Coordinates of C-alpha atoms in Angstrom, one line a residue:
M36 CA 19.0 -14.0 29.1
E37 CA 18.7 -10.3 29.2
S38 CA 16.4 -8.5 26.6
R39 CA 17.8 -5.9 24.3
R40 CA 16.2 -2.6 23.3
V41 CA 14.9 -2.6 19.7
A42 CA 17.0 0.6 19.1
Q43 CA 20.2 -1.3 19.8
S44 CA 19.7 -3.3 16.6
L45 CA 19.2 -0.2 14.4
N46 CA 21.3 -0.3 11.2
I47 CA 21.5 2.5 8.6
Q48 CA 23.2 2.1 5.3
T49 CA 23.5 4.5 2.4
E50 CA 24.0 3.8 -1.2
L51 CA 24.6 6.0 -4.3
I52 CA 23.0 4.5 -7.4
M53 CA 25.6 4.2 -10.1
P54 CA 25.3 3.1 -13.7
A55 CA 26.4 -0.5 -12.9
H56 CA 23.3 -0.8 -10.5
T57 CA 20.7 0.1 -13.2
N58 CA 18.8 -1.4 -16.0
P59 CA 18.8 0.0 -19.6
I60 CA 16.2 2.7 -18.6
G61 CA 18.3 3.9 -15.7
N62 CA 16.3 2.3 -12.8
L63 CA 17.9 0.4 -10.0
M64 CA 17.7 -3.3 -10.6
G65 CA 15.7 -5.2 -8.0
G66 CA 18.3 -7.7 -7.3
H67 CA 20.8 -5.0 -6.1
L68 CA 18.1 -3.6 -3.8
L69 CA 17.2 -7.0 -2.4
S70 CA 20.9 -7.8 -1.7
W71 CA 21.4 -4.4 0.1
M72 CA 18.2 -5.0 2.1
D73 CA 19.3 -8.5 3.1
V74 CA 22.7 -7.2 4.3
C75 CA 21.2 -4.3 6.1
A76 CA 18.6 -6.4 7.9
G77 CA 21.3 -9.1 8.6
I78 CA 23.5 -6.6 10.4
S79 CA 20.5 -5.7 12.6
A80 CA 20.0 -9.4 13.4
I81 CA 23.8 -9.8 14.2
K82 CA 23.7 -6.8 16.5
H83 CA 20.6 -8.1 18.3
C84 CA 21.8 -11.7 18.9
S85 CA 25.6 -11.0 19.1
G86 CA 26.2 -13.9 16.8
I87 CA 26.0 -15.2 13.2
S88 CA 22.6 -14.7 11.6
V89 CA 21.3 -16.3 8.5
T90 CA 18.3 -15.3 6.4
A91 CA 15.4 -17.8 6.9
S92 CA 12.7 -15.9 4.9
L93 CA 11.8 -12.7 3.2
D94 CA 8.2 -11.5 3.1
N95 CA 6.7 -9.8 0.1
V96 CA 8.5 -6.8 -1.5
S97 CA 6.6 -4.5 -3.7
F98 CA 8.6 -2.1 -5.9
K99 CA 6.5 1.0 -5.3
L100 CA 8.7 3.8 -6.6
P101 CA 11.5 3.6 -9.2
I102 CA 15.0 4.4 -7.9
K103 CA 17.0 6.3 -10.5
M104 CA 20.6 6.5 -11.3
G105 CA 22.2 9.2 -9.2
D106 CA 19.6 8.8 -6.3
I107 CA 20.8 8.3 -2.8
V108 CA 19.2 5.3 -1.1
V109 CA 19.0 5.0 2.7
L110 CA 18.2 1.6 4.2
K111 CA 17.1 1.4 7.8
S112 CA 16.5 -1.8 9.7
F113 CA 15.9 -3.1 13.2
V114 CA 14.7 -6.1 15.0
T115 CA 10.9 -5.9 15.6
R116 CA 10.6 -9.1 17.7
A117 CA 12.7 -12.1 18.7
F118 CA 11.4 -15.6 19.2
T119 CA 13.3 -18.6 20.5
T120 CA 16.1 -18.8 17.9
S121 CA 14.7 -16.4 15.2
M122 CA 14.2 -12.7 14.8
E123 CA 11.9 -10.6 12.6
V124 CA 13.7 -7.6 11.1
I125 CA 12.0 -4.8 9.2
C126 CA 14.0 -3.1 6.5
E127 CA 12.8 0.2 5.1
V128 CA 14.2 1.9 2.0
F129 CA 14.1 5.6 1.4
I130 CA 15.0 7.7 -1.6
K131 CA 16.9 10.8 -0.5
N132 CA 16.5 14.0 -2.5
I133 CA 20.0 15.4 -3.0
K134 CA 18.8 19.1 -3.0
T135 CA 16.2 19.0 -0.1
L136 CA 17.6 16.0 1.8
E137 CA 14.0 14.9 2.1
E138 CA 13.5 11.1 2.4
V139 CA 10.6 9.4 0.7
K140 CA 9.8 5.8 1.7
S141 CA 9.9 3.6 -1.4
H142 CA 10.1 0.0 -0.1
E143 CA 9.6 -2.1 3.0
A144 CA 10.1 -5.8 3.8
F145 CA 10.1 -8.1 6.8
F146 CA 13.0 -10.6 7.0
T147 CA 13.3 -13.6 9.4
F148 CA 16.8 -14.5 10.6
V149 CA 18.0 -17.4 12.7
G150 CA 20.8 -16.8 15.2
L151 CA 23.6 -19.3 15.0
D152 CA 26.7 -20.1 17.1
F153 CA 30.1 -20.4 15.3
E154 CA 29.5 -24.1 14.8
G155 CA 26.3 -23.4 12.9
K156 CA 23.8 -24.4 15.6
P157 CA 20.8 -22.3 16.4
I158 CA 21.2 -20.1 19.5
Q159 CA 18.6 -18.5 21.8
C160 CA 18.0 -14.9 20.9
P161 CA 17.4 -12.3 23.5
A162 CA 13.9 -10.8 23.7
A163 CA 13.4 -7.5 21.8
L164 CA 12.3 -4.7 24.1
P165 CA 10.2 -2.1 22.1
E166 CA 10.1 1.5 23.5
T167 CA 8.3 3.8 21.0
D168 CA 4.7 3.4 20.0
R169 CA 5.8 2.3 16.5
E170 CA 8.2 -0.3 17.9
K171 CA 5.4 -1.6 20.2
K172 CA 2.9 -1.9 17.3
L173 CA 5.4 -3.7 15.1
H174 CA 6.3 -6.0 18.0
E175 CA 2.7 -6.9 18.6
D176 CA 1.9 -7.4 15.0
A177 CA 5.0 -9.6 14.5
L178 CA 3.0 -12.5 16.0
K179 CA 0.5 -12.4 13.3
R180 CA 3.1 -12.1 10.6
R181 CA 5.0 -15.1 12.1
E182 CA 1.9 -17.3 12.0
L183 CA 1.2 -16.3 8.4
R184 CA 4.8 -17.3 7.5
L185 CA 4.4 -20.6 9.2
I186 CA 1.1 -21.3 7.6
N187 CA 2.5 -20.3 4.1
A188 CA 5.5 -22.6 4.7
G189 CA 3.2 -25.5 5.7
K190 CA 4.6 -25.6 9.2
M191 CA 1.4 -24.6 10.9
N192 CA -2.3 -25.3 10.2
V193 CA -4.7 -22.4 10.2
K194 CA -6.8 -24.1 12.8
D195 CA -3.8 -24.1 15.2
S196 CA -3.3 -20.4 14.8
V197 CA -3.8 -18.2 17.8
Y198 CA -3.8 -14.8 16.1
L199 CA -5.0 -15.4 12.5
R200 CA -7.6 -18.1 13.0
K201 CA -10.5 -15.7 13.2
E202 CA -9.3 -13.8 10.1
F203 CA -8.9 -17.0 8.0
L204 CA -11.8 -19.1 9.2
K205 CA -15.2 -17.5 8.8
D206 CA -17.1 -20.2 10.6
V207 CA -16.0 -23.0 12.8
D208 CA -18.7 -25.7 13.5
D209 CA -17.7 -28.7 15.5
G210 CA -14.1 -28.4 14.4
V211 CA -15.0 -28.1 10.7
A212 CA -13.8 -24.9 9.1
V213 CA -15.7 -23.1 6.4
I214 CA -13.3 -20.9 4.5

């Protein structure tokens, strides 16, 4: 299977924050933002694997800046790394100033998607080929994030970790970990 450049999975979506998207104090409700992020990241996954993609997980999302009614929101996503049947996708959210057109990053999250065929069975995903320094760094760090997800989900033991073991286990004596 041929690899695909990370840039080929880039997806950019734009939203205008309207009254129906906001809470009583005029801020965007988090559920709307999470839904938009999931769709944006999902399209990147679909573009990468050329098939159906379903959300498997979403890492932590911190709401750093309020997004106000009337703001323009730009969502940008791309695949950072592909594994056998899954892909990690970063989705970044920017608030765009209407006057200056300057974009300020307000949110970021990593999603995991699984590629499926049209019968709902997992398919092999092509490798993601990073080209820029940033893409290369995200690609490399994806292994650590993946192990952390697997540990948090109870699918991997810390002692079996290749990349996070040293960070989690302070001392390992005869196979006994001291945390």
